[in-house]
Amino acid sequence: MALLEVRNLRTTFKTEDGTITAVNGLSFSLDAGQTLGIVGESGSGKSVTSLSIMRLIDRPGRIESGEIVFDGRDLLKLRDEEMRHVRGHRIAMIFQDPMTSLNPVLTIGEQIAEVVRLHLGRNHREARETAIEMLRKVRIPSPEKRVDDYPHQFSGGMRQRAMIAMALSCNPQLLIADEPTTALDVTIQAQVLELMNELQRETGAAIILITHDLGVVAETCKDVLVMYGGNMVEYGDAKQIFAEPRMPYTQGLLASLPRLDAPANARLKPIPGQPPNLHRMPPGCAFAPRCTYRIERCDAPVPVTDLGGGHLARCWRCTETLAPVGAAQ
Amino acid sequence: MSDEPLLEVTDLKKYFPVNAGVLGRHVADVKAVDGVSFSVGKGETLGLVGESGSGKTTIGRLVLKLLPATSGTIRFEGRDISAISSRQTRELRRRMQIIFQDPYGSLNPRMTIGEIVSEPLAIHGLAKGKARMERTVELLRLVGLQSSHLNRYPNEFSGGQRQRVGIARALAVEPQFIVCDEPVSALDVSIQAQVLNLLEDLRERLGLTYLFISHDLSVVRHISTRVAVLYLGKIFEVADRGALYEHPLHPYTQALLAAIPVPDPALQGTQKRVLLSGDVPTAMAPPSGCRFHPRCPFAFDRCSIEEPEMRDVGGGHMVACHAVENGSIR
Ligand SMILES: Nc1ncnc2c1ncn2[C@@H]1O[C@H](COP(=O)(O)OP(=O)(O)OP(=O)(O)O)[C@@H](O)[C@H]1O
Ligand SMILES: Nc1ncnc2c1ncn2[C@@H]1O[C@H](COP(=O)(O)OP(=O)(O)OP(=O)(O)O)[C@@H](O)[C@H]1O
Ligand code: SF4
Ligand code: SF4
Ligand SMILES: [Mg+2]
Ligand SMILES: [Mg+2]
């Protein structure tokens, strides 16, 4: 059985210009110990999805409908205090900017120890020991000294590692990492990703890694979920999707990247048009206004097609062999 | 490419004073740019890569005279512009322009697209009335926007469209040379390619020369003819694109290239990974000798004592590293 099963999730926000549907009927599942990458452009609903799983959507937002079945229980049906226990203890989250989630007036050690005391019921001294141990695990040098540092005394990469230490200190079954390396330099990003992989092997936690960097997904995730305009447009094994994307947006995304392994002078193939505006979504396929393969049928709501082997695509034409993107222009 | 470089920068330095205490006493300097030399030939695109805080933006601003240098010389079209008057600086702005990273913050939200793009024409008295209007529409077309956009405001545009407005504004004065400071970093992947193609087309059509600043090595490889690698205010390696990406010599360049995640799961595990340990030190107290030595897997005793100098290893491939100099890296 899957560790996490999201079914038909719909999350909306009331804005001055009307209600937008940030996540629109999303379904996916994740097995224990697996890593799922969620990619998509800015505003496609990646963060709202993870905040919905954590039940951290506040007004003007609302989870309208759906189920989030985690370890056999629908999180949306839990009482607030039950959910508080799930958060941090069973599901932990790390954010793009660690400064927003670290308390500037408490030392790094106090913050990790607090989590440990709260969730694992350790006493003061034990909790501090655990904090040092966790900092050592994420390779903070001389952790017994740095445990008393304040967040501002850490560099960006160290803060992100401290966040990982805190998130993993209670052995969660699921770690949600929302753009954990986007604010970091590539050499530091490589360290953090390596660390996450290693800790996952050790603890067996499942990971949802949200990123806009397809390279990061390719390096760390077994499965990938591509989002566009608030919903899944393609899902499946990362190897398979990178090798043979079936949905034109995914195809376009992969084709538009400047790649180190492509001829340096090769002209890039952009996806034409602009990202979708959630206030004015097309009636059918969200990608239709930018799609080279659009046909009349695309203006009707698009069902998900199961292409076999766990590969799903939301596109009317995903079973046809389409000419490579760019060739048709 | 003509013999004389369009831009030539020699031993450029920029130190920002750090003041502390109630009296604001000068306690240290941030050595943001610490002795940098490079040149850009006409029609060339020099890519400037480096991690956050390495001094990329500061170099761009120094070159454009948006910021006074602490020392060093900047020659543009053969003329020393290090110490020119403010009137001459204004004149210079007709020849050199900048495109900023942030397509949201760099446009005045209270001005229409038409006003933003035509403003430089007014400032430099380049066109009036109907001619100015026509020129503005022409500029919008050039960057893939339309005359119907003239009276709209920045907030009605997406990031990619705003970046196009920024490019149109920079092109208004018909500059020779443009500093592009992370022009696509804030854009979605699907939009980045649009703007990169546009910059390339404009370079061809208008014969532009770019200093292209970015932390994204894949983007820099795509657009540059030559690439300079910056670390803590120092250039470590400069080479033609092919040489730098296929045969990087400096240990930092090698590590940087190895750290880029490749968007192809089929290749995973086939790559050799040089994981750098440690964090980037601060520019306030750069390490002694070679400032990369605390993180360098090749460091030996000389590295912490003596700063390596830039040396040409052949064909204009310049590297500052003791291990390259003594032949242990080749
Ligand atoms: N608090 C909020 N109030 C109003 N709208 C919101 C709020 N939070 C998110 N949204 C909207 O929901 C949509 C999805 O946002 P989300 O943050 O999930 O995007 P994302 O995919 O994480 O993008 P990014 O890559 O920029 O982080 C966006 O249109 C956003 O403007
Ligand atoms: N006005 C200033 N006063 C003091 N220090 C400054 C100032 N501007 C820049 N610095 C410092 O100079 C160094 C170089 O900054 P710069 O903005 O040039 O880096 P960068 O390479 O553009 O980085 P990024 O990739 O983050 O944009 C940094 O340490 C920065 O903190
Ligand atoms: S459903 Fe139609 S418009 Fe949408 S991606 Fe498929 S072909 Fe394109
Ligand atoms: S000079 Fe020494 S420390 Fe610096 S890069 Fe070369 S080998 Fe490494
Ligand atoms: Mg987000
Ligand atoms: Mg910068």
mmCIF file of N, CA and C in Angstrom, chain B residues 131-181:
data_model
loop_
_atom_site.group_PDB
_atom_site.id
_atom_site.type_symbol
_atom_site.label_atom_id
_atom_site.label_comp_id
_atom_site.label_asym_id
_atom_site.label_seq_id
_atom_site.Cartn_x
_atom_site.Cartn_y
_atom_site.Cartn_z
ATOM 1 N N ALA B 131 8.283 60.911 -34.120
ATOM 2 C CA ALA B 131 9.448 60.065 -34.387
ATOM 3 C C ALA B 131 9.772 59.205 -33.171
ATOM 4 N N ARG B 132 9.632 59.809 -31.990
ATOM 5 C CA ARG B 132 9.925 59.060 -30.774
ATOM 6 C C ARG B 132 8.925 57.911 -30.613
ATOM 7 N N MET B 133 7.655 58.226 -30.903
ATOM 8 C CA MET B 133 6.614 57.210 -30.819
ATOM 9 C C MET B 133 6.911 56.057 -31.767
ATOM 10 N N GLU B 134 7.268 56.410 -32.987
ATOM 11 C CA GLU B 134 7.532 55.378 -33.991
ATOM 12 C C GLU B 134 8.713 54.501 -33.579
ATOM 13 N N ARG B 135 9.717 55.172 -33.062
ATOM 14 C CA ARG B 135 10.904 54.444 -32.631
ATOM 15 C C ARG B 135 10.555 53.489 -31.469
ATOM 16 N N THR B 136 9.697 53.945 -30.576
ATOM 17 C CA THR B 136 9.289 53.118 -29.437
ATOM 18 C C THR B 136 8.563 51.862 -29.922
ATOM 19 N N VAL B 137 7.658 52.047 -30.866
ATOM 20 C CA VAL B 137 6.930 50.900 -31.412
ATOM 21 C C VAL B 137 7.900 49.944 -32.094
ATOM 22 N N GLU B 138 8.853 50.520 -32.806
ATOM 23 C CA GLU B 138 9.853 49.700 -33.498
ATOM 24 C C GLU B 138 10.647 48.859 -32.483
ATOM 25 N N LEU B 139 11.001 49.486 -31.357
ATOM 26 C CA LEU B 139 11.749 48.771 -30.315
ATOM 27 C C LEU B 139 10.909 47.643 -29.717
ATOM 28 N N LEU B 140 9.640 47.917 -29.487
ATOM 29 C CA LEU B 140 8.771 46.872 -28.934
ATOM 30 C C LEU B 140 8.698 45.692 -29.898
ATOM 31 N N ARG B 141 8.550 46.001 -31.188
ATOM 32 C CA ARG B 141 8.487 44.931 -32.192
ATOM 33 C C ARG B 141 9.769 44.116 -32.196
ATOM 34 N N LEU B 142 10.876 44.840 -32.062
ATOM 35 C CA LEU B 142 12.188 44.203 -32.096
ATOM 36 C C LEU B 142 12.310 43.118 -31.024
ATOM 37 N N VAL B 143 11.684 43.356 -29.877
ATOM 38 C CA VAL B 143 11.779 42.381 -28.789
ATOM 39 C C VAL B 143 10.548 41.485 -28.708
ATOM 40 N N GLY B 144 9.715 41.517 -29.746
ATOM 41 C CA GLY B 144 8.583 40.596 -29.792
ATOM 42 C C GLY B 144 7.349 41.069 -29.050
ATOM 43 N N LEU B 145 7.257 42.372 -28.776
ATOM 44 C CA LEU B 145 6.024 42.918 -28.192
ATOM 45 C C LEU B 145 5.297 43.715 -29.274
ATOM 46 N N GLN B 146 4.103 44.227 -28.922
ATOM 47 C CA GLN B 146 3.310 44.912 -29.941
ATOM 48 C C GLN B 146 2.957 46.334 -29.547
ATOM 49 N N SER B 147 2.513 47.103 -30.544
ATOM 50 C CA SER B 147 2.158 48.494 -30.262
ATOM 51 C C SER B 147 0.966 48.558 -29.301
ATOM 52 N N SER B 148 0.153 47.506 -29.272
ATOM 53 C CA SER B 148 -0.988 47.505 -28.352
ATOM 54 C C SER B 148 -0.526 47.457 -26.893
ATOM 55 N N HIS B 149 0.749 47.156 -26.667
ATOM 56 C CA HIS B 149 1.262 47.097 -25.294
ATOM 57 C C HIS B 149 1.676 48.468 -24.767
ATOM 58 N N LEU B 150 1.761 49.460 -25.671
ATOM 59 C CA LEU B 150 2.308 50.780 -25.325
ATOM 60 C C LEU B 150 1.728 51.396 -24.063
ATOM 61 N N ASN B 151 0.412 51.351 -23.929
ATOM 62 C CA ASN B 151 -0.224 52.068 -22.825
ATOM 63 C C ASN B 151 -0.525 51.193 -21.626
ATOM 64 N N ARG B 152 0.068 50.026 -21.583
ATOM 65 C CA ARG B 152 -0.180 49.152 -20.452
ATOM 66 C C ARG B 152 0.936 49.277 -19.426
ATOM 67 N N TYR B 153 0.657 48.794 -18.221
ATOM 68 C CA TYR B 153 1.603 48.934 -17.118
ATOM 69 C C TYR B 153 2.327 47.615 -16.843
ATOM 70 N N PRO B 154 3.529 47.703 -16.254
ATOM 71 C CA PRO B 154 4.317 46.482 -16.029
ATOM 72 C C PRO B 154 3.562 45.364 -15.329
ATOM 73 N N ASN B 155 2.682 45.713 -14.359
ATOM 74 C CA ASN B 155 2.036 44.636 -13.604
ATOM 75 C C ASN B 155 1.090 43.790 -14.459
ATOM 76 N N GLU B 156 0.800 44.268 -15.680
ATOM 77 C CA GLU B 156 -0.061 43.472 -16.558
ATOM 78 C C GLU B 156 0.752 42.464 -17.369
ATOM 79 N N PHE B 157 2.063 42.440 -17.136
ATOM 80 C CA PHE B 157 2.918 41.581 -17.953
ATOM 81 C C PHE B 157 3.543 40.456 -17.152
ATOM 82 N N SER B 158 3.839 39.374 -17.833
ATOM 83 C CA SER B 158 4.524 38.263 -17.186
ATOM 84 C C SER B 158 6.012 38.588 -17.076
ATOM 85 N N GLY B 159 6.732 37.768 -16.322
ATOM 86 C CA GLY B 159 8.159 37.980 -16.136
ATOM 87 C C GLY B 159 8.921 38.061 -17.448
ATOM 88 N N GLY B 160 8.645 37.137 -18.355
ATOM 89 C CA GLY B 160 9.349 37.108 -19.637
ATOM 90 C C GLY B 160 9.061 38.361 -20.453
ATOM 91 N N GLN B 161 7.803 38.818 -20.409
ATOM 92 C CA GLN B 161 7.451 40.027 -21.154
ATOM 93 C C GLN B 161 8.126 41.254 -20.551
ATOM 94 N N ARG B 162 8.184 41.299 -19.211
ATOM 95 C CA ARG B 162 8.848 42.439 -18.573
ATOM 96 C C ARG B 162 10.326 42.468 -18.925
ATOM 97 N N GLN B 163 10.920 41.281 -18.997
ATOM 98 C CA GLN B 163 12.332 41.256 -19.348
ATOM 99 C C GLN B 163 12.515 41.778 -20.767
ATOM 100 N N ARG B 164 11.557 41.503 -21.642
ATOM 101 C CA ARG B 164 11.614 42.047 -22.999
ATOM 102 C C ARG B 164 11.529 43.569 -22.975
ATOM 103 N N VAL B 165 10.687 44.107 -22.089
ATOM 104 C CA VAL B 165 10.584 45.561 -21.964
ATOM 105 C C VAL B 165 11.941 46.137 -21.529
ATOM 106 N N GLY B 166 12.574 45.471 -20.561
ATOM 107 C CA GLY B 166 13.892 45.902 -20.093
ATOM 108 C C GLY B 166 14.924 45.886 -21.218
ATOM 109 N N ILE B 167 14.828 44.886 -22.077
ATOM 110 C CA ILE B 167 15.757 44.785 -23.200
ATOM 111 C C ILE B 167 15.473 45.904 -24.208
ATOM 112 N N ALA B 168 14.198 46.165 -24.475
ATOM 113 C CA ALA B 168 13.837 47.240 -25.407
ATOM 114 C C ALA B 168 14.363 48.575 -24.888
ATOM 115 N N ARG B 169 14.226 48.804 -23.591
ATOM 116 C CA ARG B 169 14.707 50.057 -22.998
ATOM 117 C C ARG B 169 16.223 50.186 -23.159
ATOM 118 N N ALA B 170 16.935 49.072 -22.936
ATOM 119 C CA ALA B 170 18.392 49.117 -23.076
ATOM 120 C C ALA B 170 18.791 49.388 -24.527
ATOM 121 N N LEU B 171 17.989 48.887 -25.474
ATOM 122 C CA LEU B 171 18.348 49.030 -26.885
ATOM 123 C C LEU B 171 17.989 50.407 -27.449
ATOM 124 N N ALA B 172 17.163 51.166 -26.706
ATOM 125 C CA ALA B 172 16.632 52.420 -27.237
ATOM 126 C C ALA B 172 17.732 53.357 -27.733
ATOM 127 N N VAL B 173 18.840 53.420 -27.009
ATOM 128 C CA VAL B 173 19.900 54.379 -27.367
ATOM 129 C C VAL B 173 20.886 53.795 -28.377
ATOM 130 N N GLU B 174 20.584 52.634 -28.931
ATOM 131 C CA GLU B 174 21.455 51.936 -29.868
ATOM 132 C C GLU B 174 22.871 51.748 -29.330
ATOM 133 N N PRO B 175 22.993 51.066 -28.200
ATOM 134 C CA PRO B 175 24.315 50.884 -27.595
ATOM 135 C C PRO B 175 25.155 49.891 -28.389
ATOM 136 N N GLN B 176 26.487 49.940 -28.155
ATOM 137 C CA GLN B 176 27.407 48.973 -28.741
ATOM 138 C C GLN B 176 27.510 47.747 -27.842
ATOM 139 N N PHE B 177 27.397 48.052 -26.561
ATOM 140 C CA PHE B 177 27.806 47.093 -25.549
ATOM 141 C C PHE B 177 26.739 47.008 -24.468
ATOM 142 N N ILE B 178 26.363 45.775 -24.088
ATOM 143 C CA ILE B 178 25.342 45.620 -23.044
ATOM 144 C C ILE B 178 25.833 44.650 -21.971
ATOM 145 N N VAL B 179 25.728 45.093 -20.721
ATOM 146 C CA VAL B 179 25.967 44.198 -19.598
ATOM 147 C C VAL B 179 24.634 43.521 -19.289
ATOM 148 N N CYS B 180 24.593 42.197 -19.415
ATOM 149 C CA CYS B 180 23.369 41.457 -19.096
ATOM 150 C C CYS B 180 23.602 40.805 -17.739
ATOM 151 N N ASP B 181 22.980 41.338 -16.685
ATOM 152 C CA ASP B 181 23.209 40.800 -15.340
ATOM 153 C C ASP B 181 22.112 39.798 -14.997
#
